[in-house]
Coordinates of C-alpha atoms and ligand atoms in Angstrom, one line a residue:
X1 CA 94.0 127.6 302.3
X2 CA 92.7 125.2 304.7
X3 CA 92.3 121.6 303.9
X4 CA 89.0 120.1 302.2
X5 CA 88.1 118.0 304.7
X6 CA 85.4 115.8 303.5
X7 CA 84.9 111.7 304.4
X8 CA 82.1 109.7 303.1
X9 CA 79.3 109.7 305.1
X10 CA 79.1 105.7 305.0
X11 CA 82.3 105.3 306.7
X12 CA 82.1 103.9 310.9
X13 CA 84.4 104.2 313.0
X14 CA 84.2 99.9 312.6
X15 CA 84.3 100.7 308.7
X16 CA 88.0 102.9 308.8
X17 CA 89.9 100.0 311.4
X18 CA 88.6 97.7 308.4
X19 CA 89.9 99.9 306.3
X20 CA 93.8 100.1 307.9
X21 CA 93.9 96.3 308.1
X22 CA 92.6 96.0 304.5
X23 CA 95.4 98.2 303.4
X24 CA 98.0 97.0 305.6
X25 CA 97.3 94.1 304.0
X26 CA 97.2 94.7 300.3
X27 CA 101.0 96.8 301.5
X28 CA 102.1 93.4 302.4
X29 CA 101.0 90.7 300.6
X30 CA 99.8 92.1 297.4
X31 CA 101.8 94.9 296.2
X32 CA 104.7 93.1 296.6
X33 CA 104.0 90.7 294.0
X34 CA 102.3 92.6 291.3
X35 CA 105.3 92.6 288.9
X36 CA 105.3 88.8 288.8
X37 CA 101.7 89.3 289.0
X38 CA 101.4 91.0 285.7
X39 CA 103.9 88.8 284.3
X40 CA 102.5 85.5 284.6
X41 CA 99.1 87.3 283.5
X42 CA 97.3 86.3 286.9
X43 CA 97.7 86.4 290.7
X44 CA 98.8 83.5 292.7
X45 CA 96.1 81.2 293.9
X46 CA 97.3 81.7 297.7
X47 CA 96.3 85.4 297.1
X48 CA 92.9 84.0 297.4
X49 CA 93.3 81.9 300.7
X50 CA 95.5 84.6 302.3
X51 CA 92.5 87.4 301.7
X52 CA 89.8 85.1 302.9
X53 CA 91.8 84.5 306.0
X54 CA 90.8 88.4 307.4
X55 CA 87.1 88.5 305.6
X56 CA 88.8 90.4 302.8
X57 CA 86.7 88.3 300.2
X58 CA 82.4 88.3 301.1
X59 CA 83.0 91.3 303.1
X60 CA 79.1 91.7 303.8
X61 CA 78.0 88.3 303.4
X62 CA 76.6 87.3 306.7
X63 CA 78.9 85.2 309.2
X64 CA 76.4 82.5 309.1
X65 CA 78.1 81.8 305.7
X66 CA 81.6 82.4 306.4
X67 CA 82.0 85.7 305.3
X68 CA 83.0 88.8 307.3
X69 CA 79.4 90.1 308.1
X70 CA 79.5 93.3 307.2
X71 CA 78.0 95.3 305.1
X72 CA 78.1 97.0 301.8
X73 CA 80.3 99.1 303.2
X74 CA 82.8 97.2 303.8
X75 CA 82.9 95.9 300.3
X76 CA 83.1 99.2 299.0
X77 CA 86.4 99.4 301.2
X78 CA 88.3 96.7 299.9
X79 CA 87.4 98.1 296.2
X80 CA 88.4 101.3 296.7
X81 CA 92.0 99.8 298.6
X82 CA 92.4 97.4 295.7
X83 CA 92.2 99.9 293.3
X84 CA 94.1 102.6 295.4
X85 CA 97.0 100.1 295.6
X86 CA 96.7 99.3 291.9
X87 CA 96.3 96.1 292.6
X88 CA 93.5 94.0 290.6
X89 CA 93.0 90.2 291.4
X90 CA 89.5 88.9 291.6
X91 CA 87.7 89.7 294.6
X92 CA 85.0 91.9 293.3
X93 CA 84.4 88.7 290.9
X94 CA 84.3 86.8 294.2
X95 CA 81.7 88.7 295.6
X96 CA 79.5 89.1 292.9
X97 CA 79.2 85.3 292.3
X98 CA 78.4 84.8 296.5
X99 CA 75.8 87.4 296.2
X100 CA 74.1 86.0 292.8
X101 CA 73.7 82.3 295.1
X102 CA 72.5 84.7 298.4
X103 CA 69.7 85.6 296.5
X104 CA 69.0 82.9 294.6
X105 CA 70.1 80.0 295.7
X106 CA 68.8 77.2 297.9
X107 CA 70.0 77.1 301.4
X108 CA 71.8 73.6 300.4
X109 CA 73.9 75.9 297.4
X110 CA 74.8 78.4 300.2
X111 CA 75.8 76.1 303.1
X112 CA 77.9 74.1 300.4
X113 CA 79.1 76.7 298.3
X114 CA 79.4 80.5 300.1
X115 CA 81.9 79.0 303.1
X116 CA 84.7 78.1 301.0
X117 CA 84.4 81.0 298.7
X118 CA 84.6 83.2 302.0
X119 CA 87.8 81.2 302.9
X120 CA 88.7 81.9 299.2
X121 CA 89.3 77.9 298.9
X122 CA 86.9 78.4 296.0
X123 CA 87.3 80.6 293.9
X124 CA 83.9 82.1 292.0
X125 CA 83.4 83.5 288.1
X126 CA 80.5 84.3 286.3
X127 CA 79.4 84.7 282.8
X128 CA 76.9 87.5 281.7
X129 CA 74.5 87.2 278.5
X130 CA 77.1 88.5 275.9
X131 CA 76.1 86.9 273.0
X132 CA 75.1 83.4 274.7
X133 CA 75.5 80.6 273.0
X134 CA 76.2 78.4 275.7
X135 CA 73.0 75.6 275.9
X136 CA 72.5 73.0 278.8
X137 CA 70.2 69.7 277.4
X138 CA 68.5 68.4 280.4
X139 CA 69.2 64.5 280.5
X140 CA 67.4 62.9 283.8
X141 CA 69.6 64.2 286.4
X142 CA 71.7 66.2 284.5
X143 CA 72.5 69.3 282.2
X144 CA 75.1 68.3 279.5
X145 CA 76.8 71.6 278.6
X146 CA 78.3 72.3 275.2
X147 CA 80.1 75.8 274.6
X148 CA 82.1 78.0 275.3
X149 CA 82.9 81.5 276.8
X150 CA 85.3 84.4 276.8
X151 CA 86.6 87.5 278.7
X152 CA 86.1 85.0 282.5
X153 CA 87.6 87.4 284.8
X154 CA 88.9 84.6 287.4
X155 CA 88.6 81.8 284.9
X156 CA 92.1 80.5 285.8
X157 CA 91.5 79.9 289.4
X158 CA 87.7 79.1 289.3
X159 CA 86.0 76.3 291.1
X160 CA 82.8 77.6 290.5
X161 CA 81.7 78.8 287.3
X162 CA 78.2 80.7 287.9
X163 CA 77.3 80.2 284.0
X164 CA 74.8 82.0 282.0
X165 CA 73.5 79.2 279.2
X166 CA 70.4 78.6 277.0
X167 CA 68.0 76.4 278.6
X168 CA 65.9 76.2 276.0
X169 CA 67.2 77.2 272.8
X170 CA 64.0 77.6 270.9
X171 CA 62.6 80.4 273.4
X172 CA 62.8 83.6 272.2
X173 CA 64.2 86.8 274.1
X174 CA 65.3 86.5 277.6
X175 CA 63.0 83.8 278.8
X176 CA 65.2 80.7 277.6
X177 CA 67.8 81.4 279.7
X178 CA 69.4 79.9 283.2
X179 CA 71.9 80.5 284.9
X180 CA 73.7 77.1 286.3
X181 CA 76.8 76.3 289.3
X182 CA 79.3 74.7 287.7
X183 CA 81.9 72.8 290.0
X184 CA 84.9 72.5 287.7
X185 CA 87.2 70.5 289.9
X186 CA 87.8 67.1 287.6
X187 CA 85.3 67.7 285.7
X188 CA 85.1 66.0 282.7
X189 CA 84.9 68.1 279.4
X190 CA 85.7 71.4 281.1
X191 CA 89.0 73.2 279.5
X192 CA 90.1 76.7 280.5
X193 CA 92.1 78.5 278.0
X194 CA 95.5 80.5 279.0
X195 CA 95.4 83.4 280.3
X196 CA 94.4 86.6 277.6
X197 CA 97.3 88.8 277.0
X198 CA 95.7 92.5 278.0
X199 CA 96.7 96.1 277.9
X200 CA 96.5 96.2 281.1
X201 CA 94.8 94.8 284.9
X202 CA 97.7 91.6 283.4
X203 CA 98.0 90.7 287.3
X204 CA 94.4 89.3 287.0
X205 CA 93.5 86.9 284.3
X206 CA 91.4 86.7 282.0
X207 CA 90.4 83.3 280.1
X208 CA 88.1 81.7 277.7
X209 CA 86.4 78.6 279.4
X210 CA 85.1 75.5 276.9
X211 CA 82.4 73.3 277.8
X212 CA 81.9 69.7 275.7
X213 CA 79.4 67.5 276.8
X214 CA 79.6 68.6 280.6
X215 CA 77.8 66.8 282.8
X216 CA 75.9 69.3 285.9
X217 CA 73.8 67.8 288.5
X218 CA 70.6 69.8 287.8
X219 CA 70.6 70.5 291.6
X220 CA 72.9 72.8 290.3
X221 CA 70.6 75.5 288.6
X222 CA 70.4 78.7 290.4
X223 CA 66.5 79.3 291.3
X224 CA 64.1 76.9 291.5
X225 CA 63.1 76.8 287.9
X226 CA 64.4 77.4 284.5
X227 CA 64.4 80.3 282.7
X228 CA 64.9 83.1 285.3
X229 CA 68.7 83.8 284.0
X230 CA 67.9 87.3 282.4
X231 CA 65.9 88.1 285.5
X232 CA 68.4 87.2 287.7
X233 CA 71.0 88.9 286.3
X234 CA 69.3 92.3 286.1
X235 CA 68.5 92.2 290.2
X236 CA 72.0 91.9 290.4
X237 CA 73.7 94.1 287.8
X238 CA 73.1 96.7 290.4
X239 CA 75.8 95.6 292.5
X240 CA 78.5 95.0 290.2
X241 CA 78.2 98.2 288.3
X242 CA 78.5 100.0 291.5
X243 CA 81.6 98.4 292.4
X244 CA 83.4 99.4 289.2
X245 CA 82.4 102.6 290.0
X246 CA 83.9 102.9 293.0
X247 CA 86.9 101.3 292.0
X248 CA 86.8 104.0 289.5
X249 CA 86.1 106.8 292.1
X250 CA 89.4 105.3 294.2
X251 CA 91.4 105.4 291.2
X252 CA 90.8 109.2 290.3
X253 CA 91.6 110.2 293.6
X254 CA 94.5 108.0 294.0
X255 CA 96.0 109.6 290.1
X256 CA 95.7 113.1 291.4
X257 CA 97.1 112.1 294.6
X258 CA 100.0 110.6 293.0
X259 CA 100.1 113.4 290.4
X260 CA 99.8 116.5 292.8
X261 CA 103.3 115.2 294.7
X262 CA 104.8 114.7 291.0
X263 CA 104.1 117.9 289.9
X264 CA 105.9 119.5 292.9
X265 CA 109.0 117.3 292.7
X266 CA 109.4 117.8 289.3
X267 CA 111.4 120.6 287.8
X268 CA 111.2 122.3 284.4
X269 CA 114.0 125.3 283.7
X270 CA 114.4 125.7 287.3
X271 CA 110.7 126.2 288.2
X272 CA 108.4 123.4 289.6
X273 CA 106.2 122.0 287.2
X274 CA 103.4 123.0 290.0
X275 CA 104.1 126.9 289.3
X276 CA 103.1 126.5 286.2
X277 CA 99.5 128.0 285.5
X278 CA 98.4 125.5 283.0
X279 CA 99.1 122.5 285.8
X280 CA 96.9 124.5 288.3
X281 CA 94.3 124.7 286.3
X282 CA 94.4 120.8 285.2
X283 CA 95.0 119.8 288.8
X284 CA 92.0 122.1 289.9
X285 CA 89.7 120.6 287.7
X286 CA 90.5 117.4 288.3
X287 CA 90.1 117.9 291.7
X288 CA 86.9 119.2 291.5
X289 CA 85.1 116.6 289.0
X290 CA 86.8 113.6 291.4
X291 CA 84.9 115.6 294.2
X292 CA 82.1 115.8 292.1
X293 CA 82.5 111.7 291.4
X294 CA 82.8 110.8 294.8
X295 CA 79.9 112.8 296.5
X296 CA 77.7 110.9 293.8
X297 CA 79.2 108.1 294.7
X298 CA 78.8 108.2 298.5
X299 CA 75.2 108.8 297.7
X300 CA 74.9 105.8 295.9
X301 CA 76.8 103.5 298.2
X302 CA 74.4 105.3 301.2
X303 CA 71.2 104.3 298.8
X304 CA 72.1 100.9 298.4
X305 CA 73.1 99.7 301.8
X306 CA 69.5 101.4 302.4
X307 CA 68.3 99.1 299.7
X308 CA 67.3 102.3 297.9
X309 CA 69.5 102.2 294.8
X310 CA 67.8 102.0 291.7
X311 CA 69.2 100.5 288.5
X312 CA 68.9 103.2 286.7
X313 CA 71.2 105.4 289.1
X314 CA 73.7 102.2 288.9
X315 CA 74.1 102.5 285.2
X316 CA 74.9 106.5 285.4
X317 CA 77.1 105.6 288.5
X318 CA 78.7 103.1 286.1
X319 CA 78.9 105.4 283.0
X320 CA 79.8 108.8 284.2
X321 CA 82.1 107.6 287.4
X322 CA 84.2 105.8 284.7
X323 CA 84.3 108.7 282.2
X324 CA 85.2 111.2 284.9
X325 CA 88.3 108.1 285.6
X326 CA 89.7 107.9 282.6
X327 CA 89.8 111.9 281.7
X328 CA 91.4 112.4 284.9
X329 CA 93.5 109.8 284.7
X330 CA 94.7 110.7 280.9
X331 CA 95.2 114.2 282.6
X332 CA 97.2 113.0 285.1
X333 CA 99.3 111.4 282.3
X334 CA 99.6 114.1 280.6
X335 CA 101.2 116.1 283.5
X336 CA 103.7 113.5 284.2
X337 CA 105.1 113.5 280.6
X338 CA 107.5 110.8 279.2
X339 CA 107.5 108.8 282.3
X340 CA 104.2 109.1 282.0
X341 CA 104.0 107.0 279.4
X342 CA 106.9 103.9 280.7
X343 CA 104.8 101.3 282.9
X344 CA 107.5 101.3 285.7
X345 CA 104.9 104.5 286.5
X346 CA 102.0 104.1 288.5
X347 CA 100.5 106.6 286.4
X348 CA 101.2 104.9 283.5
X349 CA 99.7 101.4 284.5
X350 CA 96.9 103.6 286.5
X351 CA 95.8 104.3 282.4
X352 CA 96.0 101.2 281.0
X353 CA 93.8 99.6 283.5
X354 CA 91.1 101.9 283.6
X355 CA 90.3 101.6 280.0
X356 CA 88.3 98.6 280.8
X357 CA 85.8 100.0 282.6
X358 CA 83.7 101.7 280.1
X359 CA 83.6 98.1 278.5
X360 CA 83.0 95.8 281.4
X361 CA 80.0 94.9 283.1
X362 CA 77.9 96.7 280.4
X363 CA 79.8 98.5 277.9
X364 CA 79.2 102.8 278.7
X365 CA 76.8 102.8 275.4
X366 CA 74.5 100.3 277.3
X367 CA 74.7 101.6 280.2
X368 CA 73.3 105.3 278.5
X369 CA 70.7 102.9 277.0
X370 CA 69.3 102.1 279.7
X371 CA 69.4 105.6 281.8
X372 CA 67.4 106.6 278.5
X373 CA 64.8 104.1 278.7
X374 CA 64.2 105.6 281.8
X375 CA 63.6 109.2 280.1
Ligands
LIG1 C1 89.2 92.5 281.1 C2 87.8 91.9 280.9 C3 87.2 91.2 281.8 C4 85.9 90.7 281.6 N1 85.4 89.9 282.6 C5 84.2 89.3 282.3 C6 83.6 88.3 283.2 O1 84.2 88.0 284.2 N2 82.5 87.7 282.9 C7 81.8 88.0 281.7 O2 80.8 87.5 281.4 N3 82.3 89.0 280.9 C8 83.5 89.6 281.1 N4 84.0 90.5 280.2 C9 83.3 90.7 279.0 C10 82.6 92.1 278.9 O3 81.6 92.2 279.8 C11 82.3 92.4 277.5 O4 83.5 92.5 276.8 C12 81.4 93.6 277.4 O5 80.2 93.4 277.9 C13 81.3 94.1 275.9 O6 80.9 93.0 275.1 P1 81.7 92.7 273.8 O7 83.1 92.5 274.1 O8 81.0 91.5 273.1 O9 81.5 94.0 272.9 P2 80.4 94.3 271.9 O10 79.0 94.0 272.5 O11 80.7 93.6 270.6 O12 80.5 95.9 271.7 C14 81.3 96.5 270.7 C15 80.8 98.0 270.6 O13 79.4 98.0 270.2 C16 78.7 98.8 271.1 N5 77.3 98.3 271.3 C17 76.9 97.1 271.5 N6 75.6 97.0 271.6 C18 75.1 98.3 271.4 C19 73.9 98.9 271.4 N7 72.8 98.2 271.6 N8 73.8 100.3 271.2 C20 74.9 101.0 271.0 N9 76.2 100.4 271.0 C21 76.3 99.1 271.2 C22 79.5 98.6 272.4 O14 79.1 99.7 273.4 C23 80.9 98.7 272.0 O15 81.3 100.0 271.8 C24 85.3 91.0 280.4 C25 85.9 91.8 279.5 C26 87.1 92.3 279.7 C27 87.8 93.1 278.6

């Protein structure tokens, strides 16, 4: 039987030399840490500076910024390498936050903030509307902050908090809400929590952030005027849900990948596991739902660097790409038996950090929410 032969139509010739240097590099500097990674429940803050140093960081965020200027493309590389490699430290976070202050911010914001972040001397996270009960008072030249937040992916390490708060607390529904830069190097009344002890992705952290009586310059608020947080955030929700799904995609491939050469090592009363029917079977459908995954993928990747990608289609990417993950995944699993289960696996640790992705960025309920509201 001939080879499948299939590469995603996105992908230059510029695109796959990105792509060998941005694994060569994860090989090198990143995998080789990951136990103590995991350990100390975050990756080192070097990581960051070391990734920035070859555009690994704003990927498509034009050089006139610092980043690597690129495009989408070449995000969706160093996603699908990360999570090929099993490796999960904050860039995606990283590049979310730069792209929320390309499209909204003033060119003052970008010129001050977007350069170091490409460097990854500054290190981005961001808070969505979860339950907000963070409120900024505005006093003259100021918002004073007072709250708190959970679940920061980068928390640890961030210098800039892109933070989702009440405005105006008395506004009902969306309008009430801003989203404001928060520079939290010495700042006064700022506290980040340890680290959250997870069932897994423990090599990236994950911390609750308090706010009392912060003091912002109002400079500081994304968008010219209050109110526009809710807005903001759904023009970019788009982008972020894509990248989990294609982290997702990466991850299903890479599980049967990893699986396909387990099954033929592995021997059960003299016969290799492969010869079995029943592991056929699993592996062939796997095979052909992770095809199925990443041809609806590539078309979405293809629509948005077209600018073409609607929300709606971002939400199913979301929900189904990280269904199809985690059934595949649990398959794979499944097929490597005990060891499948002892984290020193791949497969193992593969399982545990998938999970997440029908919660984050949207839990999978919302996202099916909204693809409805579109019915
Ligand atoms: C590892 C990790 C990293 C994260 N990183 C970040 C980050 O960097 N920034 C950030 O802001 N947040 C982050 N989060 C938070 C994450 O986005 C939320 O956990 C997620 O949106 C779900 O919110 P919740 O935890 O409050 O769950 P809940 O909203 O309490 O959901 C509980 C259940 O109720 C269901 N549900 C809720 N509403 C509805 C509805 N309308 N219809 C049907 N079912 C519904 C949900 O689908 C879910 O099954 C992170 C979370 C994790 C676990």
């Amino acid at each position: 039987m001939p080879p499948v032969t299939y590469e995603s139509p996105w992908i230059t010739d510029e695109v796959r030399i990105f792509r060998n240097t941005v694994r060569q590099f994860i090989q090198t500097n990143f995998v080789p840490h990951q136990a103590r990674w995991r350990e100390q429940h975050h990756a080192d803050a070097e990581a960051f500076t070391k990734a920035g140093a070859i555009s690994l960081l704003l990927p498509d965020v034009s050089d006139e910024y610092g980043g690597g200027g690129g495009t989408f493309a070449h995000e969706a590389v160093v996603l699908e390498e990360l999570a090929r490699a099993g490796v999960h430290f904050g860039a995606s976070v990283q590049c979310i936050v730069a792209h929320y202050l390309l499209a909204f911010g003033s060119e003052e914001q970008k010129r001050r903030w977007l350069p170091p972040m490409a460097c990854g001397e500054l290190v981005g996270a961001g808070s969505d509307l979860q339950g907000i009960k963070t409120v900024a008072r505005r006093d003259g030249d100021h918002y004073v902050i007072d709250g708190s937040k959970t679940f920061i992916t980068n928390g640890l390490h961030a210098g800039l908090v892109c933070l989702a708060v009440k405005t105006d607390p008395k506004a009902a529904g969306p309008r009430g809400m801003s989203l404001i830069c928060v520079e939290t190097k010495d700042l006064a009344g700022y506290r980040v929590g340890k680290p959250l002890p997870k069932v897994g992705r423990q090599g990236q952290d994950t911390c609750e952030l308090f706010f009392d009586a912060v003091r912002v310059p109002a400079a500081n608020l994304l968008g010219t005027v209050e109110g526009k947080g809710f807005f903001q955030m759904m023009d970019q929700l788009t982008y972020e849900r894509l990248s989990v799904a294609i982290a997702a995609v990466a991850t299903a491939e890479e599980a049967l990948a990893i699986t396909t050469r387990y099954v033929k090592d592995r021997t059960i009363s003299g016969q290799p596991l492969i010869d079995y029917q029943n592991t056929r079977m699993v592996l062939a459908k796997c095979k052909t739902e992770a095809h199925i995954g990443r041809v609806f993928l590539d078309n979405c990747i293809d629509r948005f660097i077209k600018g073409q990608l609607d929300p709606v289609t971002a939400a199913m990417a979301k929900y189904w790409l990280t269904e199809n993950d985690c059934r595949i995944v649990d398959e794979c699993v499944q097929l490597h038996g005990g060891y499948g289960y002892m984290s020193e696996y791949p497969i193992a640790r593969m399982w545990a950090d998938s999970r997440v992705e029908r919660i984050f960025a949207g839990t999978n309920e919302i996202m099916k929410e909204l693809i409805a509201w579109s019915l």
